Short mmCIF file of C-alpha atoms in Angstrom, two decimals:
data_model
loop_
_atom_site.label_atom_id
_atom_site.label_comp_id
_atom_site.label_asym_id
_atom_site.label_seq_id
_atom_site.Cartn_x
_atom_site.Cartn_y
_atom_site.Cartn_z
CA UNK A 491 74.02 138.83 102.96
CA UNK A 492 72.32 135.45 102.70
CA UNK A 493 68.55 135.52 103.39
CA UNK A 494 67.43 133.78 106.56
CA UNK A 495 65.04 131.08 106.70
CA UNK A 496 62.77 131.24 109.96
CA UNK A 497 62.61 127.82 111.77
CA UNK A 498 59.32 126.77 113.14
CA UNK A 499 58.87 123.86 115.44
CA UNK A 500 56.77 121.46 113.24
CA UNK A 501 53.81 120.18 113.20
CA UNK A 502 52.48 116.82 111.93
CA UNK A 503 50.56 117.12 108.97
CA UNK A 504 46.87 115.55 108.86
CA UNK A 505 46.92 114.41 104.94
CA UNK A 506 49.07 112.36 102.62
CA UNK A 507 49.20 114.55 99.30
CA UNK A 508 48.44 111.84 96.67
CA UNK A 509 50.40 113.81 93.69
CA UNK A 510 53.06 113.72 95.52
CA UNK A 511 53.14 110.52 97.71
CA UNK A 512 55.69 107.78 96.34
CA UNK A 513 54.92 104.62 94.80
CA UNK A 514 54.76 102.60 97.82
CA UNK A 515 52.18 105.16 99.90
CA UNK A 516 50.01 105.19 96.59
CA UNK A 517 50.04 101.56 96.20
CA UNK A 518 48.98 101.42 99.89
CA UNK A 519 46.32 104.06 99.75
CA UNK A 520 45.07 101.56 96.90
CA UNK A 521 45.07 98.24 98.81
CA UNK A 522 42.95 100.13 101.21
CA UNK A 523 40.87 101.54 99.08
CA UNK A 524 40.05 97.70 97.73
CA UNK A 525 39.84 96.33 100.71
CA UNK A 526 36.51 98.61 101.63
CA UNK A 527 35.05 98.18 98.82
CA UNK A 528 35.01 94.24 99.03
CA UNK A 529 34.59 94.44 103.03
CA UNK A 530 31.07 96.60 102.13
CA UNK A 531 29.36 93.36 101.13
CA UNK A 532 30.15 91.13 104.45
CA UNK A 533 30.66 93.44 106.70
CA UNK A 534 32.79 91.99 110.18
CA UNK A 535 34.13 93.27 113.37
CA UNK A 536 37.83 93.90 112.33
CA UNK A 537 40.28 91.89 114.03
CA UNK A 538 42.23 94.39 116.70
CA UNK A 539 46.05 94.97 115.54
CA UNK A 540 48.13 93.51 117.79
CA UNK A 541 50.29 96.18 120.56
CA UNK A 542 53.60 96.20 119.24
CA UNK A 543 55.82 94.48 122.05
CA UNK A 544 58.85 96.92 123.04
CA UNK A 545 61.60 94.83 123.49
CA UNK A 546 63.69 94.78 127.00
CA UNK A 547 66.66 96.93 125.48
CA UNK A 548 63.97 99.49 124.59
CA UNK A 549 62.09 99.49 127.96
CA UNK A 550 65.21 100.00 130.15
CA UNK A 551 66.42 103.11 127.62
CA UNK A 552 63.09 104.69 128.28
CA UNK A 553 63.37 103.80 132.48
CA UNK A 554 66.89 105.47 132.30
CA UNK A 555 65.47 107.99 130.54
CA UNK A 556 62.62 108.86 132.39
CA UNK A 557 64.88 109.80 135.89
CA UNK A 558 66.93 111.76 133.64
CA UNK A 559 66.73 115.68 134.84
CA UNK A 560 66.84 117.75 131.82
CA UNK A 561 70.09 118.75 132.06
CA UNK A 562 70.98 115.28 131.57
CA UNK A 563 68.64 114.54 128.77
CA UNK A 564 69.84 117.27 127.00
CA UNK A 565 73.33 116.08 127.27
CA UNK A 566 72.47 113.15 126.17
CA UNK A 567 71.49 114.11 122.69
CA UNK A 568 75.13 116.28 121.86
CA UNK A 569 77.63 115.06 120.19
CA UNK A 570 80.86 117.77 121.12
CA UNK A 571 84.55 117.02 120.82
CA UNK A 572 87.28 117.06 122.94
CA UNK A 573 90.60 118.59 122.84
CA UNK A 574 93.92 116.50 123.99
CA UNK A 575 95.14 113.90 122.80
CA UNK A 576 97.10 111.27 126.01
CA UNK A 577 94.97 113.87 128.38
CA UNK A 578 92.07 116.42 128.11
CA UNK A 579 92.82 120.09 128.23
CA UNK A 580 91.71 121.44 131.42
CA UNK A 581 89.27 123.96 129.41
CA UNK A 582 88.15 120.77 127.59
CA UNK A 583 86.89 118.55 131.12
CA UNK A 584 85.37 121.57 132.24
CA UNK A 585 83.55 121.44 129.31
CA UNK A 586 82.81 117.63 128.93
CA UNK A 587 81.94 118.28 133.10
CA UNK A 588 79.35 120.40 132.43
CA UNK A 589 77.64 118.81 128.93
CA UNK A 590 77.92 115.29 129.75
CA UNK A 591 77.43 114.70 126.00
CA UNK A 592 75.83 111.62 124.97
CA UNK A 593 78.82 111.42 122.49
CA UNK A 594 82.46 112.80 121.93
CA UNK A 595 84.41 113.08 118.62
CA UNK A 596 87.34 112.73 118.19
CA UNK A 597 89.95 114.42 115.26
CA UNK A 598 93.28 113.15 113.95
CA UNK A 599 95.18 115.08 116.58
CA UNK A 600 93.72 113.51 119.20
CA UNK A 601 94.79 110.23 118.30
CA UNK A 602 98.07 111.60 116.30
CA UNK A 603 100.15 110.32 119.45
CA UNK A 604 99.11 106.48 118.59
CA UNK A 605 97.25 103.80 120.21
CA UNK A 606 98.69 103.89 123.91
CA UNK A 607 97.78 107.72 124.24
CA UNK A 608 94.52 107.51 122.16
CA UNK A 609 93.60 104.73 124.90
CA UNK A 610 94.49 106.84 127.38
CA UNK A 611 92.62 109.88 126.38
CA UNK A 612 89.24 107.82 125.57
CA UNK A 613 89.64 106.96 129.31
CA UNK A 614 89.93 110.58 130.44
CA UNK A 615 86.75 111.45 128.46
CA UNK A 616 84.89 108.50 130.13
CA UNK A 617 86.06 109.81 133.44
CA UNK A 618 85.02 113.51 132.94
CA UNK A 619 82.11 113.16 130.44
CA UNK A 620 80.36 109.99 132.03
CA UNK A 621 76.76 110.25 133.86
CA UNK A 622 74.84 107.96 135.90
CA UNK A 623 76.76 104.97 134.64
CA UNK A 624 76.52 105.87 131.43
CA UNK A 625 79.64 106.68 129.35
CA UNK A 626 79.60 108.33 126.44
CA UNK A 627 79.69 107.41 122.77
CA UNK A 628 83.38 107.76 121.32
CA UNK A 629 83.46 108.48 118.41
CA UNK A 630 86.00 109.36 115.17
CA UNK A 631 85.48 108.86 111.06
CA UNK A 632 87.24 105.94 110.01
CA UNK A 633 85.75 105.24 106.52
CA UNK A 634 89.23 104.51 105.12
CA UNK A 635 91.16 105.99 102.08
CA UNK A 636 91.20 109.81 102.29
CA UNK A 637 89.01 109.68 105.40
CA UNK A 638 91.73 108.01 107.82
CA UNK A 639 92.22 109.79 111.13
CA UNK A 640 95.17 107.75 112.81
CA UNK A 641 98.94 107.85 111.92
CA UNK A 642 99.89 103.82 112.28
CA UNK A 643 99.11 100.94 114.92
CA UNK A 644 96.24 99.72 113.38
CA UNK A 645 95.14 98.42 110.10
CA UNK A 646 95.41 100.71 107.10
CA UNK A 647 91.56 100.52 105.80
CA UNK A 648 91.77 101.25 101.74
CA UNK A 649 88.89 103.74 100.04
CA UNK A 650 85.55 102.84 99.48
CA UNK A 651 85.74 102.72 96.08
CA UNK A 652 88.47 100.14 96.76
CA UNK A 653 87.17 97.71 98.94
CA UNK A 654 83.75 97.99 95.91
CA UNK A 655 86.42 97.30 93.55
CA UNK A 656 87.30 93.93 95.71
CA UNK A 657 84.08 92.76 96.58
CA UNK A 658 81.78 91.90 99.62
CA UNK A 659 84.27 89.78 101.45
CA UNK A 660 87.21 92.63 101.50
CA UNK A 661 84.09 95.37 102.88
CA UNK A 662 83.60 92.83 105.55
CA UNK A 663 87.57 92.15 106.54
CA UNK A 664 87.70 95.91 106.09
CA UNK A 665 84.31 96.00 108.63
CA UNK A 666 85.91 93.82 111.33
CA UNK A 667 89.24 95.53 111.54
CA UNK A 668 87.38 99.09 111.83
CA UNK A 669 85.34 97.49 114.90
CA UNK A 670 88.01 95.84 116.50
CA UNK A 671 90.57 97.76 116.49
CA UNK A 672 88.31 101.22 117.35
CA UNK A 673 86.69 99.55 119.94
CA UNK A 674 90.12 98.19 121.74
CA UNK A 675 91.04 102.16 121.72
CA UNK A 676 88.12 102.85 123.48
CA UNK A 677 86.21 104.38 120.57
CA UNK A 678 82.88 102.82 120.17
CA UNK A 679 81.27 104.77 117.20
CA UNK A 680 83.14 104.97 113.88
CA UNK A 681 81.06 107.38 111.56
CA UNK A 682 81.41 105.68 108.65
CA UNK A 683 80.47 104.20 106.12
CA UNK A 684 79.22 106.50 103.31
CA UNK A 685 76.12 104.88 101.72
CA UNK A 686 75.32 107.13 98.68
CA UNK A 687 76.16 105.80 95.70
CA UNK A 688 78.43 108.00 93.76
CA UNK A 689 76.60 110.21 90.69
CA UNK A 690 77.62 112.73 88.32
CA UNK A 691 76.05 115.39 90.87
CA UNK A 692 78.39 114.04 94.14
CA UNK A 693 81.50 113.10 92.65
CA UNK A 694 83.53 115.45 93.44
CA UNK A 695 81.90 116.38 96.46
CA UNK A 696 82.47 112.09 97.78
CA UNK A 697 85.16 110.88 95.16
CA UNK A 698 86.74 107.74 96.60
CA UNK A 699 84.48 107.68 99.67
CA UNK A 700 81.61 105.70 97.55
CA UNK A 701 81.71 102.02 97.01
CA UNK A 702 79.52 101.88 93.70
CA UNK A 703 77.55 103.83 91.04
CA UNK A 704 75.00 101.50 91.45
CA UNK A 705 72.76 102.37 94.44
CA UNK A 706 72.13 98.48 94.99
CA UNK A 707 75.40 97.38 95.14
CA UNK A 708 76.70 100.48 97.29
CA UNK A 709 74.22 99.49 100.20
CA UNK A 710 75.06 95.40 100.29
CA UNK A 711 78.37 96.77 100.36
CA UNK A 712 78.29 99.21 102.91
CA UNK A 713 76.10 96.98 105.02
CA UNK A 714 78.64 93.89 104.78
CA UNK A 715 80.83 96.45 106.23
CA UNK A 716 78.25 98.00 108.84
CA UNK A 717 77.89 94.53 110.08
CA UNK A 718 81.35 93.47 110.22
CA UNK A 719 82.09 97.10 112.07
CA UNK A 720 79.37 95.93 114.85
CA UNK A 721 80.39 92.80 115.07
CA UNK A 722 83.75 94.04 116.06
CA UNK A 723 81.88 95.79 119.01
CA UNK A 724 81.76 99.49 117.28
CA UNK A 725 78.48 101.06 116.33
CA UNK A 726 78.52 102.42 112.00
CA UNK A 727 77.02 105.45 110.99
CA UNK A 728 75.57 105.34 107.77
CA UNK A 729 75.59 108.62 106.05
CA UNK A 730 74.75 110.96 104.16
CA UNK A 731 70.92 110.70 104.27
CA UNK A 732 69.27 110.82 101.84
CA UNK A 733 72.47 112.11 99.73
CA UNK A 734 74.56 115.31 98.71
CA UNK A 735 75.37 117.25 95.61
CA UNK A 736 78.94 118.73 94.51
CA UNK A 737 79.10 121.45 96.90
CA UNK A 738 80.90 120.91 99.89
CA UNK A 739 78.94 121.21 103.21
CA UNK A 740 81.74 122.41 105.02
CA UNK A 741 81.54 125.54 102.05
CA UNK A 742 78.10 125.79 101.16
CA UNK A 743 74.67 124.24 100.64
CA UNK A 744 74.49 121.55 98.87
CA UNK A 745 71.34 121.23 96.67
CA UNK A 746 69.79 118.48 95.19
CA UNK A 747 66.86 118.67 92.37
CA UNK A 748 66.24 114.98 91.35
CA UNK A 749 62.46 114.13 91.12
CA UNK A 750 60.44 112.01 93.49
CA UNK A 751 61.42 108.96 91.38
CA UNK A 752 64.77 109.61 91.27
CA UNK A 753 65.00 109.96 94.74
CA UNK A 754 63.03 107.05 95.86
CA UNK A 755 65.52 104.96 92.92
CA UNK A 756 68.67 106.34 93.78
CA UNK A 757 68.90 107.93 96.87
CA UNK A 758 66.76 105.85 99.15
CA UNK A 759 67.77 102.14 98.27
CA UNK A 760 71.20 102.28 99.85
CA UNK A 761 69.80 103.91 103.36
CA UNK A 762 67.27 101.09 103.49
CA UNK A 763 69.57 98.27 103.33
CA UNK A 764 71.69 99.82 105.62
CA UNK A 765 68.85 99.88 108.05
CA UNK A 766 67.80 96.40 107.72
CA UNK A 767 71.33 95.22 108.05
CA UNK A 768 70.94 96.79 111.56
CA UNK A 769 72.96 100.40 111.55
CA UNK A 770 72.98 101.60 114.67
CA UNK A 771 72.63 105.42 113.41
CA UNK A 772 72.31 107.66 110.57
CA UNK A 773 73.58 110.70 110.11
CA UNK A 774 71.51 113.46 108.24
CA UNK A 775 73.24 115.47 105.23
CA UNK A 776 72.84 119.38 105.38
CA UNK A 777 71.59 118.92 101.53
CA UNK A 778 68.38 120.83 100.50
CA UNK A 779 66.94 118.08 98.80
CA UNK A 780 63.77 119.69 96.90
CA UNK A 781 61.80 116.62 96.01
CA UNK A 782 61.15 115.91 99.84
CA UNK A 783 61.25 119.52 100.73
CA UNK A 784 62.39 122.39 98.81
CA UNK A 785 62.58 124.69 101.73
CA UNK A 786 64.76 123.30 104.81
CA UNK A 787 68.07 121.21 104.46
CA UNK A 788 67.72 117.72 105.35
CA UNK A 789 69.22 117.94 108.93
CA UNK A 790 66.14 120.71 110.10
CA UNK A 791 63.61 118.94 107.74
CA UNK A 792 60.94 117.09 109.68
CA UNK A 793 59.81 115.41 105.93
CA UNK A 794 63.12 114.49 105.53
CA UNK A 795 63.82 112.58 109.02
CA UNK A 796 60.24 111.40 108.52
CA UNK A 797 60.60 109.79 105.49
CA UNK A 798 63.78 107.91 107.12
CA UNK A 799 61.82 106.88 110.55
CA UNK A 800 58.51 106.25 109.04
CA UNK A 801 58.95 105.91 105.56
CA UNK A 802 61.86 103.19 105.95
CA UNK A 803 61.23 102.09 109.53
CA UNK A 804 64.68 103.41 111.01
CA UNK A 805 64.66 103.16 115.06
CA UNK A 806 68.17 103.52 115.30
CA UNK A 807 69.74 107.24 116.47
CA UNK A 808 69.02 109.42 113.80
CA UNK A 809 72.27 112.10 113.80
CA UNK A 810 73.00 115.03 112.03
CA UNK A 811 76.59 115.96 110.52
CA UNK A 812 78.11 119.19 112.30
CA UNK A 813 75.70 122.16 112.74
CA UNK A 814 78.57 124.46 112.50
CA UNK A 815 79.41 123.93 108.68
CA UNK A 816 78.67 126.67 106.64
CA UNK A 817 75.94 124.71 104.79
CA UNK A 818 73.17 125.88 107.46
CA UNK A 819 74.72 129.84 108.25
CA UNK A 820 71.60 130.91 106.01
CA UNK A 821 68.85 129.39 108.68
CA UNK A 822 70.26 130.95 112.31
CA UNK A 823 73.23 130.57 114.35
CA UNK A 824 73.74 127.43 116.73
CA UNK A 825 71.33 128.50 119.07
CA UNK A 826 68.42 128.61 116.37
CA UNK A 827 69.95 124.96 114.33
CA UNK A 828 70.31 123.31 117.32
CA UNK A 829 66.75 123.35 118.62
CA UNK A 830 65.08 122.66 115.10
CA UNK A 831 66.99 119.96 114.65
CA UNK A 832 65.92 118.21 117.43
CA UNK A 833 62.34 118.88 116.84
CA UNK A 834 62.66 118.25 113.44
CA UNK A 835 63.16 114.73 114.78
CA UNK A 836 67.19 114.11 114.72
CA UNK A 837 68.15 112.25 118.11
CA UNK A 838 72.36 113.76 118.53
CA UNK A 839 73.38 116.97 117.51
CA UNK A 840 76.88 117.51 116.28
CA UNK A 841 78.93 120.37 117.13
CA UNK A 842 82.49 121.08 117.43
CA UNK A 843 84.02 123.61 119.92
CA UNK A 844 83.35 124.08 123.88
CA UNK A 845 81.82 127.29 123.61
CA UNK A 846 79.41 126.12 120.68
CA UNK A 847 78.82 123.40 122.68
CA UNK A 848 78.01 125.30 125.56
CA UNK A 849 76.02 127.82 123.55
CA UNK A 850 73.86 124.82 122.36
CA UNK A 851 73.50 123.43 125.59
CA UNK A 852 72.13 126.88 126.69
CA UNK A 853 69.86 126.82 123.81
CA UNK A 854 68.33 123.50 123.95
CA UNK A 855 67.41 124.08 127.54
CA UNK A 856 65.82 127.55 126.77
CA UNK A 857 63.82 125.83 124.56
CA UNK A 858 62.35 123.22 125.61
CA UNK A 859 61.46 125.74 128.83
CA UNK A 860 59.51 127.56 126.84
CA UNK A 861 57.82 124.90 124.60
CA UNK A 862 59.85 125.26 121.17
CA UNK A 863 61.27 121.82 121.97
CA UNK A 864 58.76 118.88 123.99
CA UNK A 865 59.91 117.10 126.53
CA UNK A 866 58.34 114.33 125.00
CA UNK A 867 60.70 114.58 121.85
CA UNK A 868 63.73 115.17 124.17
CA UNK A 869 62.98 112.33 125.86
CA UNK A 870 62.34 109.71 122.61
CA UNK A 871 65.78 111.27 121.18
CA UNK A 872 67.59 110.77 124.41
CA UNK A 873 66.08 106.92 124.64
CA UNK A 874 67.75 106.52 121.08
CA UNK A 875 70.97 107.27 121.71
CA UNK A 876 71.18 105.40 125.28
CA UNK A 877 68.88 102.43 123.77
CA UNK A 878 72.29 102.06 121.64
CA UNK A 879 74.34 102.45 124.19
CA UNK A 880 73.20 99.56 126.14
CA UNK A 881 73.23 97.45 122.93
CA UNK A 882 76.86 98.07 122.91
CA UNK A 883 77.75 97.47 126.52
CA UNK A 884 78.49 100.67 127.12
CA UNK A 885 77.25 100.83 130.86
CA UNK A 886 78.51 96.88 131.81
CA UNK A 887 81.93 97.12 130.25
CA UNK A 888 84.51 97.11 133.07
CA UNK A 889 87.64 98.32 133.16
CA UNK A 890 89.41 94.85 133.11
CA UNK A 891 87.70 94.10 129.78
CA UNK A 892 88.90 97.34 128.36
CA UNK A 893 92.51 96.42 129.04
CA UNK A 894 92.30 92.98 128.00
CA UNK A 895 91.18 94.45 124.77
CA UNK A 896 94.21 96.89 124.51
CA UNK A 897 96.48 94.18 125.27
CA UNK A 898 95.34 92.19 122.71
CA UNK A 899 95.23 95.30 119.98
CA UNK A 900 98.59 93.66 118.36
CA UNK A 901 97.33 90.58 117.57
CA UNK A 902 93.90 92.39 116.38
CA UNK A 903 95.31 94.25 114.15
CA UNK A 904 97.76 91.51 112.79
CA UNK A 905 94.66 89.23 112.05
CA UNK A 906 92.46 92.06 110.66
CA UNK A 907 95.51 93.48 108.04
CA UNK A 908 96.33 89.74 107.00
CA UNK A 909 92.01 89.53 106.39
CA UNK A 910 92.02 92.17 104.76
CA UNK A 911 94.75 91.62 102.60
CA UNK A 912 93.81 87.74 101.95
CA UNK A 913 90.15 89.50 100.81
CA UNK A 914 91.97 92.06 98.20
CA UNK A 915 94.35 89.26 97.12
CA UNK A 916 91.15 86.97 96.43
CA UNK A 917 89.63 89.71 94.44
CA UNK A 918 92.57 90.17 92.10
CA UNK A 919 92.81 86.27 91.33
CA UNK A 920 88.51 86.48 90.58
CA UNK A 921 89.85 89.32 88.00
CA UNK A 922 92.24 86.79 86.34
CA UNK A 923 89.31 84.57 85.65
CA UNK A 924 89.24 82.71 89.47
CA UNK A 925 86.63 82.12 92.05
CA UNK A 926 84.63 85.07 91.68
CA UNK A 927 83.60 87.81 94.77
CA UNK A 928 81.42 90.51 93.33
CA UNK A 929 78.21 91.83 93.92
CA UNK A 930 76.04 92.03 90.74
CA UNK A 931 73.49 95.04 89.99
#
């Protein structure tokens, strides 16, 4: 029998280490350091930093927020999915009824039926899962290559590795065409792309689901992509932060022993591009990685989702991938993951199955009664997710506008396949010796 880790709520910690803070805290720490020691001379009243101005999406997240009941709040922050695929299952609504999940998922047999009934479904969900005006995120992977969910009617997105292969302009046709065509369905979260770059220690873990070796050139890809995808009206998910190893999640636990350095050079780059091209989320590995924190897998470590809100100045929805994979059976059943994740700082828990999502449900409301989980945190998590939401149109999109959308899904997906092909045909002439449309180390 595995050994299981206890989970403790955590607590911020008062000091930075300086052996092991990275290059970028210790060149801070010495700035500052400098800065005294030439202030000491003249000594001034310091100007006052200026408040940081919360901008209006922010503010009205936080007032839906705030007349949330818990019950609500804590719905907010799920992620379940939903069985069906024209229709829900009746066991399914009574599920959705009762969660009101902030998100739904959706697998390849609910959409196996094709576009019409996928469209159909998405509105069932919205019917059963929706609360105060606020429908839930749909959601499905649609990376491309081996990760492709749907069985025809819309454009048939190639792997990563791929579109890297073509070049920036074929991620970006590739981009569009996800966003479109998803969001015309209904769906308006596609959980994709991977960002890791690919590595001796993933590869057979991510194979063609990586766009580059380089760590560089897999983020400018993947966020040509993430912007394209949003553009098309469908939130990306960036994932795997910061990275995973050769074991499969779904199996195992992934480990990962690079140093610091190695970390902060190969791991990190690709996230942080991803979250200056805008990303609306990213979703946590279950990978123990030991140079950040040797003891708890990235999706219940609050270093981990620290250094990816703090350390690289994330504010999107920070996700974790499903808490029922085998990866986390060491550290507690759902009732125990669930919880820590949350106050380990991730703002939507995934889990498949009603009754795990009921069970979690049960469990996040236990604790935050009795104090394992803040209100406070429950509160800045739920803001996340609805904060995106809104930036999507989630709560103004009428039902005229999603027909008009379906309606126009044939011409859509027309455009984005002939983009998309017109991209990869470019690419090929550039590797004859023509215009060229590659990204550079």
């Amino acid at each position: 029998m595995k050994e299981r880790h206890r989970l403790a709520v955590p607590r911020a910690s008062a000091r930075v280490s300086s052996a092991r803070a990275s290059p970028i805290v210790r060149a801070s720490l010495a700035i500052l350091v400098s800065a005294a020691s030439c202030a000491r001379g003249a000594p001034s009243t310091p100007e006052p930093l200026p408040m940081p101005v919360e901008s209006p999406l922010k503010a009205r997240a936080r007032g839906l927020v705030a007349m949330m009941s818990d019950e609500e709040l804590v719905g907010q922050v799920m992620m379940i999915d939903a069985e069906g695929s024209a229709s829900l299952s009746e066991a399914s609504r009574a599920v959705l009824e009762t969660v009101r999940p902030g998100a739904v998922l959706l697998f390849g047999y609910n959409v196996a039926a094709g576009p019409a009934s996928t469209a159909s479904l998405t509105k069932s969900i919205r019917s059963a899962a929706g609360s105060g005006g606020l429908p839930p995120f749909i959601a499905i992977d649609h990376e491309g290559g081996s990760v492709y969910r749907f069985k025809g009617g819309l454009t048939r997105l190639p792997s990563a590795k791929a579109l890297g292969l073509a070049g920036p302009r074929a991620a970006r046709a590739a981009g569009r065409a996800a966003g479109s065509e998803l969001r015309a369905l209904g769906i308006a979260m596609n959980l994709a792309p991977v960002v890791e770059a690919l590595s001796d220690d993933n590869a057979s873990f991510l194979a063609d689901r990586a766009w580059s070796e380089d760590p560089s050139v897999s983020g400018r890809l993947a966020a040509g992509f993430i912007e394209a995808c949003q553009d098309g009206g469908t939130a990306a998910v960036a994932k795997h932060f910061p990275g995973n190893a050769a074991t499969d999640p779904h199996l195992g636990l992934p480990v990962i022993r690079a140093s610091l350095e190695a970390v902060e050079a190969s791991l990190l780059p690709p996230f942080r591009i991803a979250a200056r091209a805008g990303v609306s989320a990213i979703m946590l590995s279950h990978a123990v990685v030991v140079a950040l924190d040797p003891d708890l897998p990235a999706s219940l470590s609050p270093r981990v989702v620290s250094a990816l809100k703090d350390g690289l100045g994330f504010d999107g929805i920070v996700m974790t991938d499903d808490l029922s994979m085998r990866a986390l059976s060491a550290y507690g059943g759902l009732g125990a993951v669930g919880p820590a994740a949350l106050a380990a700082g991730a703002d939507l828990v995934m889990v498949s199955g009603g009754r795990d999502a009921l069970a979690i449900r049960e469990a996040l409301l236990e604790a935050l009664g009795h104090g394992a989980l803040s209100r406070e945190r429950l509160r800045d998590a739920a803001s996340r997710v609805v904060e995106q939401k809104l930036r999507f149109g989630l709560d103004s999109e009428t039902d005229d506008e999603r027909a008009a959308r379906f309606d126009a899904l044939a011409g859509t997906v027309a455009a984005g396949t002939a983009a998309l092909k017109e991209a990869r045909e470019s690419a090929r002439e550039s590797a004859r010796g023509g215009p060229r449309d590659r990204l550079d180390p």
